GROMACS .gro file of C-alpha atoms in nm:
model
  486
    1SER     CA    1  -0.540  -1.821   3.362
    2PHE     CA    2  -0.420  -1.460   3.446
    3ASP     CA    3  -0.090  -1.587   3.571
    4GLY     CA    4  -0.038  -1.914   3.349
    5LEU     CA    5  -0.081  -1.700   3.047
    6ILE     CA    6   0.227  -1.527   3.105
    7VAL     CA    7   0.533  -1.723   3.304
    8LEU     CA    8   0.845  -1.577   3.274
    9LEU     CA    9   1.116  -1.682   3.536
   10LEU     CA   10   1.355  -1.496   3.673
   11ARG     CA   11   1.617  -1.719   3.486
   12GLU     CA   12   1.471  -1.822   3.198
   13PHE     CA   13   1.399  -1.449   3.106
   14MET     CA   14   1.719  -1.297   3.184
   15ALA     CA   15   1.888  -1.626   2.966
   16ASP     CA   16   1.658  -1.571   2.635
   17LEU     CA   17   1.663  -1.204   2.617
   18PRO     CA   18   1.999  -1.130   2.487
   19PRO     CA   19   1.987  -1.378   2.212
   20SER     CA   20   1.680  -1.334   2.142
   21ILE     CA   21   1.605  -0.909   2.164
   22LEU     CA   22   1.805  -0.875   1.826
   23ALA     CA   23   1.828  -0.552   1.645
   24HIS     CA   24   1.745  -0.649   1.289
   25GLY     CA   25   1.432  -0.569   1.033
   26PHE     CA   26   1.314  -0.263   0.977
   27GLY     CA   27   1.522   0.076   0.951
   28ASN     CA   28   1.169   0.223   0.893
   29PRO     CA   29   0.804   0.003   0.971
   30PHE     CA   30   0.623   0.205   0.727
   31CYS     CA   31   0.805  -0.002   0.442
   32PHE     CA   32   0.623  -0.230   0.384
   33GLY     CA   33   0.278  -0.084   0.579
   34ASP     CA   34   0.079  -0.022   0.222
   35GLY     CA   35   0.038  -0.385   0.192
   36ASP     CA   36   0.182  -0.455  -0.129
   37PHE     CA   37   0.486  -0.598  -0.029
   38THR     CA   38   0.601  -0.779   0.352
   39PHE     CA   39   0.909  -0.793   0.487
   40ALA     CA   40   0.939  -1.191   0.400
   41GLN     CA   41   0.919  -1.039  -0.015
   42CYS     CA   42   1.085  -0.773  -0.016
   43CYS     CA   43   1.392  -0.894   0.238
   44GLY     CA   44   1.381  -1.200   0.019
   45ASP     CA   45   1.394  -1.303  -0.406
   46LYS     CA   46   1.183  -0.979  -0.469
   47ALA     CA   47   1.461  -0.740  -0.323
   48SER     CA   48   1.437  -0.552  -0.696
   49GLU     CA   49   1.048  -0.466  -0.700
   50CYS     CA   50   1.034  -0.334  -0.374
   51PHE     CA   51   1.301  -0.077  -0.370
   52PRO     CA   52   1.363   0.132  -0.698
   53ALA     CA   53   1.696   0.201  -0.736
   54ALA     CA   54   1.664   0.609  -0.768
   55GLN     CA   55   1.914   0.780  -0.600
   56GLY     CA   56   1.755   0.983  -0.298
   57ASN     CA   57   1.497   0.696  -0.259
   58PRO     CA   58   1.463   0.672   0.126
   59TYR     CA   59   1.325   0.290   0.080
   60THR     CA   60   1.606   0.082   0.050
   61HIS     CA   61   1.745  -0.278   0.082
   62GLU     CA   62   1.983  -0.183   0.334
   63ALA     CA   63   1.813   0.062   0.534
   64CYS     CA   64   1.479  -0.125   0.560
   65CYS     CA   65   1.566  -0.485   0.552
   66TYR     CA   66   1.891  -0.422   0.801
   67SER     CA   67   1.976  -0.127   0.909
   68GLY     CA   68   2.088  -0.265   1.256
   69THR     CA   69   1.901   0.006   1.485
   70THR     CA   70   1.680   0.122   1.726
   71PRO     CA   71   1.571   0.466   1.684
   72TRP     CA   72   1.263   0.561   1.954
   73MET     CA   73   1.138   0.927   2.043
   74VAL     CA   74   0.959   1.014   2.376
   75GLN     CA   75   0.695   1.214   2.381
   76GLY     CA   76   0.467   1.309   2.745
   77LEU     CA   77   0.239   0.990   2.823
   78GLN     CA   78   0.345   0.868   2.460
   79THR     CA   79   0.667   0.636   2.375
   80ILE     CA   80   0.747   0.494   2.014
   81VAL     CA   81   1.024   0.298   1.912
   82LEU     CA   82   1.121   0.134   1.586
   83MET     CA   83   1.199  -0.150   1.648
   84ASN     CA   84   1.396  -0.394   1.474
   85VAL     CA   85   1.352  -0.722   1.634
   86LEU     CA   86   1.414  -1.106   1.560
   87LEU     CA   87   1.087  -1.352   1.698
   88GLY     CA   88   1.065  -1.641   1.705
   89ALA     CA   89   1.356  -1.890   1.772
   90ALA     CA   90   1.356  -1.965   1.348
   91TRP     CA   91   1.391  -1.608   1.247
   92ARG     CA   92   1.697  -1.606   1.526
   93ARG     CA   93   1.866  -1.900   1.323
   94SER     CA   94   1.895  -1.742   1.003
   95HIS     CA   95   1.944  -1.380   1.076
   96GLY     CA   96   2.110  -1.346   1.351
   97SER     CA   97   2.482  -1.256   1.255
   98ARG     CA   98   2.291  -0.969   1.128
   99SER     CA   99   2.156  -0.865   1.470
  100THR     CA  100   2.240  -0.707   1.804
  101ALA     CA  101   2.158  -0.773   2.142
  102ILE     CA  102   1.937  -0.508   2.285
  103VAL     CA  103   1.996  -0.572   2.682
  104PRO     CA  104   1.751  -0.434   2.909
  105GLN     CA  105   1.975  -0.109   3.128
  106CYS     CA  106   1.709  -0.183   3.477
  107GLY     CA  107   1.509  -0.399   3.693
  108GLY     CA  108   1.662  -0.716   3.803
  109LYS     CA  109   1.464  -1.010   4.058
  110VAL     CA  110   1.149  -0.763   4.068
  111GLN     CA  111   1.131  -0.710   3.695
  112ARG     CA  112   0.982  -1.133   3.666
  113GLU     CA  113   0.764  -0.989   3.896
  114TYR     CA  114   0.631  -0.690   3.764
  115LEU     CA  115   0.648  -0.938   3.427
  116HIS     CA  116   0.447  -1.199   3.565
  117MET     CA  117   0.108  -0.940   3.632
  118SER     CA  118   0.141  -0.829   3.216
  119ASP     CA  119  -0.132  -1.020   3.026
  120LEU     CA  120  -0.088  -1.000   2.701
  121THR     CA  121  -0.552  -1.020   2.632
  122GLY     CA  122  -0.534  -0.671   2.832
  123ARG     CA  123  -0.638  -0.701   3.111
  124TRP     CA  124  -0.433  -0.622   3.404
  125ASP     CA  125  -0.436  -0.562   3.823
  126ARG     CA  126  -0.398  -0.173   3.839
  127ASP     CA  127  -0.377  -0.242   4.244
  128ALA     CA  128  -0.124  -0.486   4.248
  129CYS     CA  129   0.123  -0.326   3.983
  130LEU     CA  130   0.135   0.012   4.250
  131ALA     CA  131   0.173  -0.228   4.560
  132ILE     CA  132   0.428  -0.360   4.438
  133GLY     CA  133   0.601   0.019   4.347
  134GLY     CA  134   0.510  -0.067   3.941
  135ALA     CA  135   0.393   0.201   3.639
  136GLY     CA  136   0.112   0.021   3.393
  137TYR     CA  137   0.139   0.096   3.016
  138THR     CA  138  -0.064  -0.019   2.686
  139VAL     CA  139   0.153  -0.152   2.449
  140GLU     CA  140   0.033  -0.180   2.082
  141ALA     CA  141   0.320  -0.379   1.875
  142ALA     CA  142   0.317  -0.437   1.456
  143TRP     CA  143   0.493  -0.728   1.346
  144SER     CA  144   0.500  -0.915   1.068
  145ASN     CA  145   0.552  -1.178   0.865
  146LYS     CA  146   0.386  -1.288   0.530
  147GLU     CA  147   0.099  -1.050   0.666
  148HIS     CA  148   0.090  -0.734   0.884
  149HIS     CA  149  -0.027  -0.791   1.273
  150THR     CA  150  -0.104  -0.569   1.592
  151GLU     CA  151  -0.073  -0.666   1.967
  152ARG     CA  152  -0.260  -0.470   2.215
  153PHE     CA  153  -0.160  -0.531   2.597
  154ASN     CA  154  -0.073  -0.443   2.941
  155LEU     CA  155   0.233  -0.381   3.082
  156CYS     CA  156   0.369  -0.330   3.492
  157ALA     CA  157   0.681  -0.260   3.498
  158GLU     CA  158   0.948  -0.108   3.760
  159LYS     CA  159   0.910   0.272   3.844
  160SER     CA  160   1.340   0.285   3.813
  161CYS     CA  161   1.309   0.162   3.414
  162SER     CA  162   1.234   0.470   3.160
  163LEU     CA  163   0.999   0.446   2.925
  164GLU     CA  164   1.228   0.382   2.623
  165GLU     CA  165   1.365   0.092   2.812
  166VAL     CA  166   1.069  -0.071   2.903
  167ALA     CA  167   0.945  -0.008   2.489
  168SER     CA  168   1.265  -0.131   2.362
  169SER     CA  169   1.341  -0.423   2.587
  170LEU     CA  170   1.060  -0.531   2.851
  171ALA     CA  171   0.771  -0.496   2.597
  172PRO     CA  172   0.978  -0.706   2.307
  173ALA     CA  173   1.091  -0.939   2.562
  174LEU     CA  174   0.703  -1.051   2.648
  175LEU     CA  175   0.610  -1.043   2.342
  176GLN     CA  176   0.905  -1.266   2.241
  177HIS     CA  177   0.810  -1.518   2.479
  178GLN     CA  178   0.447  -1.551   2.391
  179MET     CA  179   0.493  -1.579   2.004
  180ARG     CA  180   0.781  -1.882   2.122
  181GLU     CA  181   0.531  -2.016   2.320
  182GLU     CA  182   0.242  -1.993   2.041
  183TRP     CA  183   0.523  -2.095   1.799
  184LEU     CA  184   0.521  -1.801   1.596
  185ALA     CA  185   0.782  -1.584   1.422
  186GLY     CA  186   0.845  -1.336   1.277
  187ILE     CA  187   0.989  -0.956   1.282
  188LEU     CA  188   0.876  -0.674   1.494
  189GLN     CA  189   0.864  -0.342   1.336
  190LYS     CA  190   0.679  -0.064   1.582
  191VAL     CA  191   0.612  -0.068   1.989
  192THR     CA  192   0.399   0.244   2.111
  193LEU     CA  193   0.381   0.221   2.438
  194THR     CA  194   0.144   0.500   2.685
  195LEU     CA  195   0.184   0.545   2.984
  196ARG     CA  196  -0.115   0.490   3.244
  197PHE     CA  197  -0.080   0.512   3.565
  198GLY     CA  198   0.252   0.528   3.829
  199ALA     CA  199   0.498   0.732   3.655
  200SER     CA  200   0.525   1.087   3.517
  201ALA     CA  201   0.503   1.211   3.170
  202SER     CA  202   0.830   1.313   3.030
  203PRO     CA  203   0.990   1.577   2.823
  204VAL     CA  204   1.043   1.493   2.419
  205ARG     CA  205   1.351   1.404   2.397
  206VAL     CA  206   1.480   1.119   2.135
  207GLY     CA  207   1.813   0.892   2.068
  208MET     CA  208   1.895   0.498   1.967
  209ALA     CA  209   1.881   0.173   2.211
  210GLY     CA  210   2.157  -0.024   2.196
  211GLY     CA  211   2.575  -0.020   2.265
  212ALA     CA  212   2.810   0.283   2.205
  213ALA     CA  213   2.608   0.384   1.920
  214ALA     CA  214   2.361   0.462   2.174
  215ARG     CA  215   2.359   0.836   2.104
  216PRO     CA  216   2.021   1.139   2.038
  217PRO     CA  217   2.077   1.288   1.635
  218ALA     CA  218   1.989   1.593   1.826
  219ARG     CA  219   2.036   1.864   2.165
  220PRO     CA  220   1.690   1.872   2.314
  221GLU     CA  221   1.635   2.254   2.206
  222GLU     CA  222   1.733   2.119   1.844
  223LEU     CA  223   1.458   1.900   1.881
  224GLU     CA  224   1.212   2.137   1.991
  225ALA     CA  225   1.277   2.440   1.753
  226TYR     CA  226   1.180   2.139   1.470
  227LEU     CA  227   0.888   2.090   1.645
  228ARG     CA  228   0.844   2.462   1.651
  229ALA     CA  229   0.871   2.512   1.321
  230PHE     CA  230   0.488   2.340   1.241
  231GLN     CA  231   0.339   2.609   1.412
  232VAL     CA  232   0.119   2.879   1.288
  233CYS     CA  233   0.249   3.167   1.233
  234GLY     CA  234   0.091   3.335   0.954
  235LEU     CA  235  -0.226   3.473   0.851
  236CYS     CA  236  -0.468   3.457   0.571
  237LYS     CA  237  -0.838   3.416   0.408
  238LEU     CA  238  -0.787   2.985   0.399
  239ALA     CA  239  -0.985   2.844   0.079
  240ARG     CA  240  -0.985   2.468  -0.054
  241TYR     CA  241  -0.842   2.376  -0.368
  242GLY     CA  242  -0.828   2.067  -0.542
  243GLY     CA  243  -1.148   1.934  -0.431
  244ASP     CA  244  -1.285   1.689  -0.179
  245ASN     CA  245  -1.044   1.433  -0.013
  246ASP     CA  246  -0.722   1.328  -0.097
  247GLY     CA  247  -0.563   1.570  -0.340
  248GLY     CA  248  -0.771   1.911  -0.167
  249TYR     CA  249  -0.519   2.118  -0.005
  250LEU     CA  250  -0.620   2.409   0.259
  251MET     CA  251  -0.433   2.797   0.104
  252CYS     CA  252  -0.480   3.124   0.138
  253ASP     CA  253  -0.709   3.259  -0.158
  254VAL     CA  254  -0.558   3.358  -0.429
  255ASP     CA  255  -0.911   3.531  -0.572
  256GLY     CA  256  -0.814   3.883  -0.591
  257ALA     CA  257  -0.506   3.836  -0.541
  258ALA     CA  258  -0.245   4.146  -0.569
  259PRO     CA  259  -0.013   4.123  -0.789
  260PRO     CA  260  -0.203   3.815  -0.974
  261TYR     CA  261  -0.003   3.508  -0.962
  262LEU     CA  262   0.188   3.420  -1.261
  263ALA     CA  263   0.184   2.973  -1.355
  264ALA     CA  264   0.139   2.737  -1.054
  265TYR     CA  265   0.339   2.437  -1.050
  266SER     CA  266   0.213   2.105  -0.923
  267TYR     CA  267   0.451   1.763  -0.807
  268GLY     CA  268   0.313   1.491  -0.773
  269VAL     CA  269   0.002   1.402  -0.975
  270ASP     CA  270  -0.235   1.142  -1.145
  271GLU     CA  271  -0.445   1.085  -1.426
  272ALA     CA  272  -0.682   1.375  -1.295
  273ASP     CA  273  -0.501   1.637  -1.113
  274VAL     CA  274  -0.713   1.800  -0.966
  275TRP     CA  275  -0.513   2.072  -0.778
  276GLY     CA  276  -0.343   2.180  -1.073
  277TRP     CA  277  -0.681   2.252  -1.282
  278GLU     CA  278  -0.825   2.425  -1.002
  279MET     CA  279  -0.514   2.641  -0.915
  280SER     CA  280  -0.503   2.761  -1.287
  281ARG     CA  281  -0.852   2.840  -1.332
  282ALA     CA  282  -0.794   3.064  -0.985
  283ILE     CA  283  -0.504   3.242  -1.130
  284ARG     CA  284  -0.564   3.267  -1.436
  285GLY     CA  285  -0.252   3.050  -1.588
  286VAL     CA  286  -0.082   2.794  -1.696
  287VAL     CA  287  -0.032   2.508  -1.408
  288HIS     CA  288   0.331   2.285  -1.485
  289GLN     CA  289   0.250   1.955  -1.392
  290TYR     CA  290   0.572   1.720  -1.351
  291ASP     CA  291   0.589   1.327  -1.318
  292CYS     CA  292   0.773   1.096  -1.435
  293THR     CA  293   0.626   0.780  -1.271
  294LEU     CA  294   0.303   0.769  -1.492
  295GLU     CA  295   0.202   0.513  -1.800
  296GLU     CA  296   0.015   0.812  -1.937
  297LYS     CA  297   0.012   1.169  -1.946
  298PRO     CA  298  -0.265   1.346  -1.727
  299ARG     CA  299  -0.624   1.445  -1.898
  300PRO     CA  300  -0.522   1.761  -2.023
  301CYS     CA  301  -0.746   2.009  -1.848
  302GLN     CA  302  -1.045   2.224  -2.021
  303LYS     CA  303  -1.016   2.599  -2.049
  304PRO     CA  304  -1.020   2.886  -1.873
  305CYS     CA  305  -0.725   2.619  -1.752
  306SER     CA  306  -0.437   2.585  -1.921
  307SER     CA  307  -0.203   2.348  -1.832
  308VAL     CA  308   0.143   2.198  -1.949
  309PHE     CA  309   0.250   1.847  -1.831
  310HIS     CA  310   0.646   1.755  -1.798
  311ASP     CA  311   0.807   1.350  -1.779
  312GLU     CA  312   1.053   1.476  -1.526
  313CYS     CA  313   1.028   1.405  -1.178
  314LEU     CA  314   1.155   1.637  -0.871
  315ALA     CA  315   1.482   1.597  -0.643
  316ARG     CA  316   1.816   1.811  -0.514
  317ARG     CA  317   1.977   1.695  -0.815
  318LEU     CA  318   2.006   1.620  -1.169
  319TRP     CA  319   1.988   1.236  -1.230
  320ASN     CA  320   1.871   0.969  -1.487
  321THR     CA  321   1.760   0.646  -1.393
  322THR     CA  322   1.604   0.334  -1.437
  323GLU     CA  323   1.329   0.260  -1.201
  324VAL     CA  324   1.047  -0.059  -1.138
  325ASN     CA  325   0.718   0.115  -1.154
  326SER     CA  326   0.504  -0.020  -0.900
  327ARG     CA  327   0.172   0.059  -1.111
  328ASP     CA  328   0.295  -0.220  -1.389
  329GLY     CA  329   0.634  -0.368  -1.225
  330LEU     CA  330   0.827  -0.344  -1.512
  331ARG     CA  331   1.126  -0.123  -1.504
  332HIS     CA  332   1.055   0.230  -1.686
  333PHE     CA  333   1.354   0.538  -1.754
  334MET     CA  334   1.290   0.828  -1.530
  335SER     CA  335   1.416   1.154  -1.552
  336TYR     CA  336   1.508   1.387  -1.232
  337GLY     CA  337   1.506   1.806  -1.246
  338THR     CA  338   1.587   2.039  -0.923
  339LEU     CA  339   1.346   2.311  -0.871
  340ALA     CA  340   1.584   2.591  -1.034
  341GLY     CA  341   1.643   2.379  -1.341
  342HIS     CA  342   1.247   2.411  -1.389
  343LEU     CA  343   1.220   2.790  -1.295
  344GLU     CA  344   1.483   2.841  -1.598
  345ALA     CA  345   1.361   2.579  -1.873
  346ASN     CA  346   0.986   2.753  -1.839
  347GLY     CA  347   1.129   3.104  -1.858
  348HIS     CA  348   1.027   3.154  -1.475
  349GLY     CA  349   1.364   3.211  -1.343
  350ALA     CA  350   1.432   3.560  -1.365
  351ILE     CA  351   1.073   3.656  -1.191
  352ALA     CA  352   0.982   3.883  -1.002
  353ASP     CA  353   0.927   3.740  -0.629
  354GLY     CA  354   0.612   3.591  -0.551
  355LEU     CA  355   0.404   3.571  -0.893
  356LEU     CA  356   0.482   3.169  -0.837
  357ILE     CA  357   0.261   2.901  -0.634
  358LEU     CA  358   0.342   2.518  -0.556
  359LYS     CA  359   0.268   2.202  -0.466
  360LEU     CA  360   0.480   1.900  -0.379
  361ASP     CA  361   0.342   1.563  -0.283
  362ILE     CA  362   0.704   1.417  -0.382
  363GLU     CA  363   0.728   1.112  -0.119
  364GLY     CA  364   0.967   1.156   0.041
  365TYR     CA  365   1.196   1.378  -0.186
  366GLU     CA  366   1.079   1.702  -0.075
  367TRP     CA  367   1.304   1.706   0.155
  368GLY     CA  368   1.603   1.717   0.004
  369VAL     CA  369   1.494   1.987  -0.251
  370LEU     CA  370   1.356   2.249   0.020
  371GLY     CA  371   1.680   2.181   0.189
  372SER     CA  372   1.869   2.206  -0.089
  373ALA     CA  373   1.688   2.500  -0.281
  374SER     CA  374   1.802   2.840  -0.286
  375LEU     CA  375   1.611   3.116  -0.101
  376GLY     CA  376   1.530   3.320  -0.412
  377THR     CA  377   1.430   3.018  -0.607
  378LEU     CA  378   1.182   2.982  -0.293
  379LYS     CA  379   1.116   3.296  -0.252
  380LYS     CA  380   0.918   3.284  -0.667
  381PHE     CA  381   0.648   3.135  -0.503
  382ARG     CA  382   0.412   3.341  -0.306
  383GLN     CA  383   0.288   2.967  -0.149
  384ILE     CA  384   0.404   2.644  -0.133
  385VAL     CA  385   0.194   2.389  -0.030
  386VAL     CA  386   0.390   2.011   0.068
  387GLU     CA  387   0.280   1.660   0.232
  388PHE     CA  388   0.541   1.620   0.398
  389HIS     CA  389   0.636   1.236   0.438
  390TYR     CA  390   0.717   1.087   0.796
  391PRO     CA  391   0.795   1.421   0.936
  392LEU     CA  392   0.801   1.305   1.341
  393LEU     CA  393   0.905   0.960   1.350
  394GLU     CA  394   1.210   0.969   1.165
  395LEU     CA  395   1.365   1.208   1.408
  396MET     CA  396   1.521   0.958   1.606
  397ASP     CA  397   1.736   0.866   1.260
  398ALA     CA  398   2.060   1.102   1.219
  399ALA     CA  399   2.049   1.081   0.892
  400SER     CA  400   1.677   1.158   0.873
  401TRP     CA  401   1.710   1.441   1.139
  402ALA     CA  402   1.990   1.646   0.942
  403PRO     CA  403   1.720   1.667   0.622
  404ARG     CA  404   1.429   1.734   0.779
  405ASN     CA  405   1.527   2.029   1.016
  406ALA     CA  406   1.783   2.130   0.707
  407ALA     CA  407   1.482   2.173   0.511
  408MET     CA  408   1.212   2.343   0.753
  409ARG     CA  409   1.466   2.551   0.886
  410ASN     CA  410   1.555   2.689   0.487
  411VAL     CA  411   1.180   2.773   0.398
  412LEU     CA  412   1.135   2.927   0.713
  413GLU     CA  413   1.432   3.176   0.665
  414ALA     CA  414   1.076   3.362   0.408
  415PHE     CA  415   0.787   3.211   0.467
  416ALA     CA  416   0.534   3.105   0.755
  417VAL     CA  417   0.317   2.855   0.823
  418VAL     CA  418   0.006   2.902   0.743
  419HIS     CA  419  -0.172   2.547   0.760
  420VAL     CA  420  -0.135   2.199   0.920
  421HIS     CA  421  -0.405   1.886   0.812
  422VAL     CA  422  -0.311   1.531   0.885
  423ASN     CA  423  -0.300   1.271   0.614
  424ASN     CA  424  -0.515   1.039   0.721
  425GLY     CA  425  -0.480   0.806   0.464
  426CYS     CA  426  -0.136   0.764   0.647
  427PRO     CA  427  -0.092   0.584   0.927
  428ASP     CA  428   0.002   0.724   1.279
  429GLY     CA  429   0.091   1.055   1.115
  430THR     CA  430   0.309   0.932   0.869
  431CYS     CA  431   0.201   1.230   0.688
  432ILE     CA  432   0.138   1.527   0.683
  433GLU     CA  433   0.035   1.873   0.516
  434VAL     CA  434   0.175   2.201   0.566
  435THR     CA  435   0.120   2.549   0.387
  436PHE     CA  436   0.365   2.802   0.343
  437ALA     CA  437   0.350   3.204   0.306
  438ASN     CA  438   0.583   3.424   0.167
  439ARG     CA  439   0.645   3.678   0.464
  440ASP     CA  440   0.653   3.945   0.234
  441PHE     CA  441   0.293   3.920   0.104
  442PHE     CA  442   0.112   3.768   0.391
  443ARG     CA  443   0.081   3.845   0.769
  444ALA     CA  444   0.301   3.732   0.994
  445ASP     CA  445   0.202   3.729   1.397
  446TRP     CA  446   0.202   3.574   1.712
  447CYS     CA  447   0.271   3.150   1.640
  448ALA     CA  448  -0.012   2.888   1.784
  449TRP     CA  449  -0.010   2.523   1.816
  450PRO     CA  450  -0.204   2.393   1.506
  451ARG     CA  451  -0.529   2.310   1.525
  452ARG     CA  452  -0.788   2.168   1.285
  453HIS     CA  453  -1.006   2.405   1.050
  454SER     CA  454  -1.393   2.369   0.925
  455LEU     CA  455  -1.264   2.340   0.563
  456ASP     CA  456  -1.041   2.043   0.657
  457GLN     CA  457  -1.142   1.726   0.543
  458PRO     CA  458  -1.035   1.374   0.555
  459ASN     CA  459  -0.797   1.246   0.308
  460SER     CA  460  -0.988   0.885   0.299
  461ALA     CA  461  -1.371   0.948   0.321
  462THR     CA  462  -1.377   0.619   0.513
  463ARG     CA  463  -1.196   0.745   0.799
  464PRO     CA  464  -1.274   0.995   1.031
  465ASP     CA  465  -1.076   1.289   0.905
  466GLN     CA  466  -0.760   1.317   1.183
  467ASP     CA  467  -0.708   1.648   1.465
  468VAL     CA  468  -0.422   1.796   1.396
  469ALA     CA  469  -0.348   1.943   1.759
  470GLY     CA  470  -0.349   1.514   1.850
  471LEU     CA  471  -0.001   1.552   1.635
  472PHE     CA  472   0.170   1.742   1.904
  473PRO     CA  473   0.078   1.557   2.265
  474TRP     CA  474   0.388   1.700   2.394
  475ILE     CA  475   0.268   2.050   2.364
  476ALA     CA  476   0.211   2.067   2.732
  477ASN     CA  477   0.555   2.001   2.778
  478LEU     CA  478   0.712   2.271   2.478
  479PRO     CA  479   0.707   2.667   2.531
  480ALA     CA  480   0.383   2.867   2.561
  481PRO     CA  481   0.301   3.012   2.145
  482ARG     CA  482   0.537   3.272   2.085
  483LYS     CA  483   0.584   3.571   1.840
  484ALA     CA  484   0.673   3.516   1.445
  485HIS     CA  485   1.061   3.522   1.455
  486ALA     CA  486   1.133   3.619   1.757
   0.00000   0.00000   0.00000
């Protein structure tokens, strides 16, 4: 029956919560989201295969397995919590020494009544929830053991509970109870909570759940300034380079550009660097391709295209390392260079500004590269297109907030955003493609929130394209479009 599915007595609920709702697992819920690896594998005896040893790699054993943090972001009607929660008694016993309790700060005796109405099958009684002063939410919880799972259910919570408290304590408590009843065990990665009725939307804010360390990494005005950095403020005629679907980007049309482009730089290539080939032909110049993860060099392009491949990756500083290549499982030597060093090596260190064009798809290293590059180096490029990894969710973590904020501030000193597209091949908008245009060569006028362009294509052809406007549900809570760089 409806009431029999979830039976939460007050004594049982409050007694069970502190030892069982435990911060543990993932510092980043997408560490294992590609399906190649699981928590059980990577945080067990296969850690060396899951986490490359390169300095600056954001996916470390510590960050993915034992972070002990629970960051959250509230954005309008939606709250996202990157949970690190153990589910099930077996996990509590085996990992409890590394865990930190999350205790709810809202509710009480009435809390039991609200949770009583929750139903993991997705049914609920809206009128009954409103009659006792509750607010209704839908919950999507992602968890894993040897496989990945998604649970969806409804929850009626006390109005005095904040959105982040419902997402970080009440919803996990309900899921924990149900999983214990069904003898399931695993780790809760992420909770997405959407307000449906009974309360008001909230301004954008971020923070950490649990303990004295629960301090937001940025002030509200800093967070809003970062989000406004993705507004489109530059104007140009857009064209698509790199072919259909994944690997194609919208950039300012290079046809007839004056002065003409001298060369292109393509970081992060595959056996076929379609963007580099098309750009080389379009600008009638060489494309320098960089990647240290390939087993074989990419195929050379055919004339009039001209390409030079460099077996080196890009980072904020020089280093050499060995890493396990996910393609073949073997350990390979890898060399990392800097953007300024690569320009100098190719004879472009002292050229005039705006003669180069840049594409970056370097799996998270783009933040450190763009945040540390000098303005003089960046201005050598007339256009920069970047696939940003985790540009929004990781704002909740102070260590991740700083490099993201620094990168955007640095680039926008000389560039304006002209286009934003969501890579639908990544979950929940965790990868976005942003095109920047050098303001010395392109007009920057009134800014507006990004919208889908007619030339946009889904990166994954098997899924519908994601409208970039849906990535910014907090628009109603932020200032209206503004004049560029005002």
